[in-house]
mmCIF file of C-alpha atoms in Angstrom:
data_model
loop_
_atom_site.group_PDB
_atom_site.id
_atom_site.type_symbol
_atom_site.label_atom_id
_atom_site.label_comp_id
_atom_site.label_asym_id
_atom_site.label_seq_id
_atom_site.Cartn_x
_atom_site.Cartn_y
_atom_site.Cartn_z
ATOM 1 C CA THR A 1154 -29.432 44.084 10.158
ATOM 2 C CA VAL A 1155 -28.943 40.392 10.896
ATOM 3 C CA TYR A 1156 -26.923 39.045 13.804
ATOM 4 C CA ARG A 1157 -25.823 35.540 14.549
ATOM 5 C CA ILE A 1158 -25.618 34.550 18.212
ATOM 6 C CA VAL A 1159 -24.025 31.336 19.379
ATOM 7 C CA ALA A 1160 -25.369 30.147 22.704
ATOM 8 C CA ALA A 1161 -23.313 28.330 25.321
ATOM 9 C CA ASP A 1162 -23.874 24.632 25.875
ATOM 10 C CA GLY A 1163 -26.895 24.008 28.070
ATOM 11 C CA THR A 1164 -28.698 27.180 27.008
ATOM 12 C CA GLY A 1165 -32.283 26.468 26.014
ATOM 13 C CA ALA A 1166 -33.400 27.768 22.639
ATOM 14 C CA THR A 1167 -36.744 29.116 23.888
ATOM 15 C CA GLU A 1168 -35.143 30.834 26.897
ATOM 16 C CA LEU A 1169 -32.580 32.477 24.620
ATOM 17 C CA ALA A 1170 -35.274 33.665 22.205
ATOM 18 C CA ALA A 1171 -37.363 35.064 25.091
ATOM 19 C CA SER A 1172 -34.330 36.841 26.556
ATOM 20 C CA LEU A 1173 -33.447 38.371 23.184
ATOM 21 C CA THR A 1174 -37.026 39.513 22.592
ATOM 22 C CA GLU A 1175 -37.101 41.053 26.065
ATOM 23 C CA GLN A 1176 -33.801 42.901 25.537
ATOM 24 C CA LEU A 1177 -34.328 43.951 21.917
ATOM 25 C CA GLY A 1178 -38.022 44.721 22.065
ATOM 26 C CA PRO A 1179 -41.096 43.202 20.442
ATOM 27 C CA THR A 1180 -40.238 44.496 16.961
ATOM 28 C CA ALA A 1181 -37.062 42.368 16.806
ATOM 29 C CA ARG A 1182 -37.509 39.104 15.000
ATOM 30 C CA THR A 1183 -35.659 36.121 16.427
ATOM 31 C CA GLU A 1184 -35.189 32.836 14.662
ATOM 32 C CA ILE A 1185 -33.710 29.771 16.326
ATOM 33 C CA LEU A 1186 -31.461 27.678 14.114
ATOM 34 C CA ASP A 1187 -30.518 24.450 15.858
ATOM 35 C CA THR A 1188 -27.231 23.267 14.398
ATOM 36 C CA GLY A 1189 -26.623 20.290 16.616
ATOM 37 C CA VAL A 1190 -24.055 17.798 15.419
ATOM 38 C CA ASP A 1191 -26.263 14.862 16.453
ATOM 39 C CA ASP A 1192 -28.323 15.205 13.272
ATOM 40 C CA MET A 1193 -25.175 14.805 11.218
ATOM 41 C CA ALA A 1194 -24.214 11.391 12.684
ATOM 42 C CA PRO A 1195 -25.208 9.475 9.506
ATOM 43 C CA LEU A 1196 -23.082 11.813 7.403
ATOM 44 C CA PHE A 1197 -20.093 11.350 9.727
ATOM 45 C CA ASN A 1198 -20.533 7.559 9.553
ATOM 46 C CA VAL A 1199 -20.458 7.671 5.762
ATOM 47 C CA LEU A 1200 -17.376 9.907 5.843
ATOM 48 C CA ARG A 1201 -15.647 7.455 8.198
ATOM 49 C CA LEU A 1202 -16.427 4.582 5.822
ATOM 50 C CA VAL A 1203 -15.060 6.559 2.879
ATOM 51 C CA ALA A 1204 -11.897 7.273 4.887
ATOM 52 C CA LEU A 1205 -11.559 3.567 5.707
ATOM 53 C CA VAL A 1206 -11.899 2.608 2.042
ATOM 54 C CA LEU A 1207 -9.275 5.212 1.117
ATOM 55 C CA LEU A 1208 -6.970 3.915 3.852
ATOM 56 C CA VAL A 1209 -7.257 0.302 2.671
ATOM 57 C CA THR A 1210 -6.771 1.369 -0.945
ATOM 58 C CA ALA A 1211 -3.680 3.385 -0.035
ATOM 59 C CA GLY A 1212 -2.256 0.458 1.956
ATOM 60 C CA VAL A 1213 -2.793 -1.996 -0.893
ATOM 61 C CA ASN A 1214 -1.288 0.466 -3.360
ATOM 62 C CA LEU A 1215 1.753 1.017 -1.132
ATOM 63 C CA LEU A 1216 2.247 -2.721 -0.611
ATOM 64 C CA SER A 1217 1.941 -3.369 -4.340
ATOM 65 C CA THR A 1218 4.509 -0.677 -5.098
ATOM 66 C CA LEU A 1219 6.902 -1.977 -2.446
ATOM 67 C CA LEU A 1220 6.550 -5.597 -3.640
ATOM 68 C CA THR A 1221 7.225 -4.575 -7.238
ATOM 69 C CA SER A 1222 10.199 -2.457 -6.188
ATOM 70 C CA ASN A 1223 11.645 -5.283 -4.115
ATOM 71 C CA ARG A 1224 11.181 -7.833 -6.909
ATOM 72 C CA GLU A 1225 13.070 -5.531 -9.241
ATOM 73 C CA ALA A 1226 15.795 -5.089 -6.611
ATOM 74 C CA ALA A 1227 16.147 -8.811 -5.872
ATOM 75 C CA GLY A 1228 19.572 -8.832 -7.515
ATOM 76 C CA ARG A 1229 20.749 -6.041 -5.222
ATOM 77 C CA VAL A 1230 19.413 -7.907 -2.200
ATOM 78 C CA GLY A 1231 21.216 -11.059 -3.377
ATOM 79 C CA VAL A 1232 24.482 -9.126 -3.614
ATOM 80 C CA GLN A 1233 23.924 -7.656 -0.153
ATOM 81 C CA LEU A 1234 23.297 -11.122 1.274
ATOM 82 C CA ALA A 1235 26.384 -12.485 -0.523
ATOM 83 C CA ILE A 1236 28.681 -9.837 0.948
ATOM 84 C CA GLY A 1237 27.501 -10.485 4.484
ATOM 85 C CA PHE A 1238 24.280 -8.594 5.156
ATOM 86 C CA ALA A 1239 21.977 -10.486 7.494
ATOM 87 C CA PRO A 1240 18.345 -10.998 6.440
ATOM 88 C CA ARG A 1241 17.339 -8.918 9.440
ATOM 89 C CA GLN A 1242 19.357 -5.979 8.091
ATOM 90 C CA ILE A 1243 17.632 -6.289 4.705
ATOM 91 C CA ILE A 1244 14.226 -6.353 6.403
ATOM 92 C CA THR A 1245 15.196 -3.309 8.483
ATOM 93 C CA GLN A 1246 16.258 -1.547 5.291
ATOM 94 C CA GLY A 1247 12.810 -2.295 3.814
ATOM 95 C CA ALA A 1248 11.133 -0.958 6.962
ATOM 96 C CA VAL A 1249 13.174 2.244 6.801
ATOM 97 C CA ALA A 1250 12.309 2.686 3.111
ATOM 98 C CA GLY A 1251 8.602 2.223 3.908
ATOM 99 C CA ALA A 1252 8.820 4.611 6.870
ATOM 100 C CA VAL A 1253 10.427 7.274 4.681
ATOM 101 C CA LEU A 1254 7.586 6.913 2.173
ATOM 102 C CA GLY A 1255 5.102 7.190 5.048
ATOM 103 C CA LEU A 1256 6.884 10.264 6.392
ATOM 104 C CA VAL A 1257 6.830 12.012 3.020
ATOM 105 C CA ALA A 1258 3.169 11.112 2.568
ATOM 106 C CA THR A 1259 2.394 12.470 6.041
ATOM 107 C CA ILE A 1260 4.297 15.702 5.473
ATOM 108 C CA VAL A 1261 2.335 16.302 2.287
ATOM 109 C CA GLY A 1262 -0.974 14.697 3.263
ATOM 110 C CA VAL A 1263 -1.703 16.141 6.698
ATOM 111 C CA PRO A 1264 -1.553 19.852 5.771
ATOM 112 C CA LEU A 1265 -3.328 19.178 2.479
ATOM 113 C CA GLY A 1266 -6.014 17.133 4.238
ATOM 114 C CA LEU A 1267 -6.583 19.811 6.878
ATOM 115 C CA TRP A 1268 -6.836 22.486 4.185
ATOM 116 C CA ILE A 1269 -9.340 20.428 2.194
ATOM 117 C CA PHE A 1270 -11.314 19.689 5.384
ATOM 118 C CA ARG A 1271 -11.530 23.407 6.188
ATOM 119 C CA ALA A 1272 -12.619 24.286 2.648
ATOM 120 C CA LEU A 1273 -15.311 21.580 2.505
ATOM 121 C CA ALA A 1274 -16.507 22.201 6.071
ATOM 122 C CA ASP A 1275 -16.890 25.916 5.346
ATOM 123 C CA ILE A 1276 -18.859 25.190 2.163
ATOM 124 C CA VAL A 1277 -21.184 22.791 3.989
ATOM 125 C CA SER A 1278 -21.694 25.011 7.042
ATOM 126 C CA THR A 1279 -22.285 28.077 4.871
ATOM 127 C CA SER A 1280 -24.891 26.185 2.851
ATOM 128 C CA LEU A 1281 -26.573 25.153 6.125
ATOM 129 C CA GLY A 1282 -26.810 28.817 7.084
ATOM 130 C CA VAL A 1283 -24.431 28.792 10.039
ATOM 131 C CA GLY A 1284 -21.509 30.413 8.257
ATOM 132 C CA PRO A 1285 -17.904 29.399 7.785
ATOM 133 C CA GLY A 1286 -15.805 28.163 10.677
ATOM 134 C CA TRP A 1287 -18.659 26.292 12.368
ATOM 135 C CA MET A 1288 -17.072 22.840 12.261
ATOM 136 C CA PRO A 1289 -13.907 22.675 14.349
ATOM 137 C CA ALA A 1290 -10.767 21.219 12.831
ATOM 138 C CA PRO A 1291 -9.648 17.832 14.129
ATOM 139 C CA ALA A 1292 -7.740 18.037 17.396
ATOM 140 C CA ALA A 1293 -3.951 17.770 17.382
ATOM 141 C CA LEU A 1294 -3.854 14.408 19.192
ATOM 142 C CA PRO A 1295 -5.950 12.443 16.664
ATOM 143 C CA VAL A 1296 -4.053 14.031 13.775
ATOM 144 C CA THR A 1297 -0.760 13.079 15.423
ATOM 145 C CA VAL A 1298 -1.970 9.514 16.049
ATOM 146 C CA VAL A 1299 -3.032 9.169 12.408
ATOM 147 C CA ALA A 1300 0.272 10.613 11.162
ATOM 148 C CA VAL A 1301 2.406 8.346 13.362
ATOM 149 C CA GLY A 1302 0.154 5.402 12.517
ATOM 150 C CA ALA A 1303 0.640 6.027 8.791
ATOM 151 C CA ILE A 1304 4.420 6.042 9.198
ATOM 152 C CA VAL A 1305 4.368 2.834 11.289
ATOM 153 C CA VAL A 1306 2.044 1.038 8.860
ATOM 154 C CA ALA A 1307 4.241 2.089 5.939
ATOM 155 C CA ALA A 1308 7.313 0.756 7.796
ATOM 156 C CA VAL A 1309 5.577 -2.564 8.521
ATOM 157 C CA LEU A 1310 4.487 -2.868 4.885
ATOM 158 C CA GLY A 1311 8.051 -2.084 3.763
ATOM 159 C CA ALA A 1312 9.445 -4.804 6.013
ATOM 160 C CA PHE A 1313 6.773 -7.260 4.906
ATOM 161 C CA ALA A 1314 7.440 -6.573 1.236
ATOM 162 C CA VAL A 1315 11.146 -7.489 1.497
ATOM 163 C CA THR A 1316 10.801 -10.425 3.910
ATOM 164 C CA ARG A 1317 10.344 -13.104 1.254
ATOM 165 C CA ILE A 1318 13.328 -11.926 -0.769
ATOM 166 C CA ALA A 1319 15.580 -11.625 2.304
#
């Protein structure tokens, strides 16, 4: 029978092995598997760079889509300006449209991203021999900051895309 024991922070590996051998007897075989996150720092750096590239690509794609949409709607904007809309109202309308796109993307993307993270993290940790559930999910605060940031950036891009036309 094989058991996995997770030691508390600050517990020395050799002390834990000696304590287990003392409690279980000399016939028990103990093996220390150090799964410190410090060794994975290069991997996390690469993952952060990939996330940054995806973020920039998504921003450029969103801006391109909003610029194209606003160019096609230039006639509508002209009519709105002719009937008394202020340029500021048109820009606000563009910001709201961008924010709605950001909100929809967040509603779909955050749960999907967390699910994909859990699936990939479980595959990696299982292949390392520490079993599924080893890597904790991102905390709620960073996820919330990213979600709100995505909505704000989408709103800013929406406003920027319509500014020239307004």
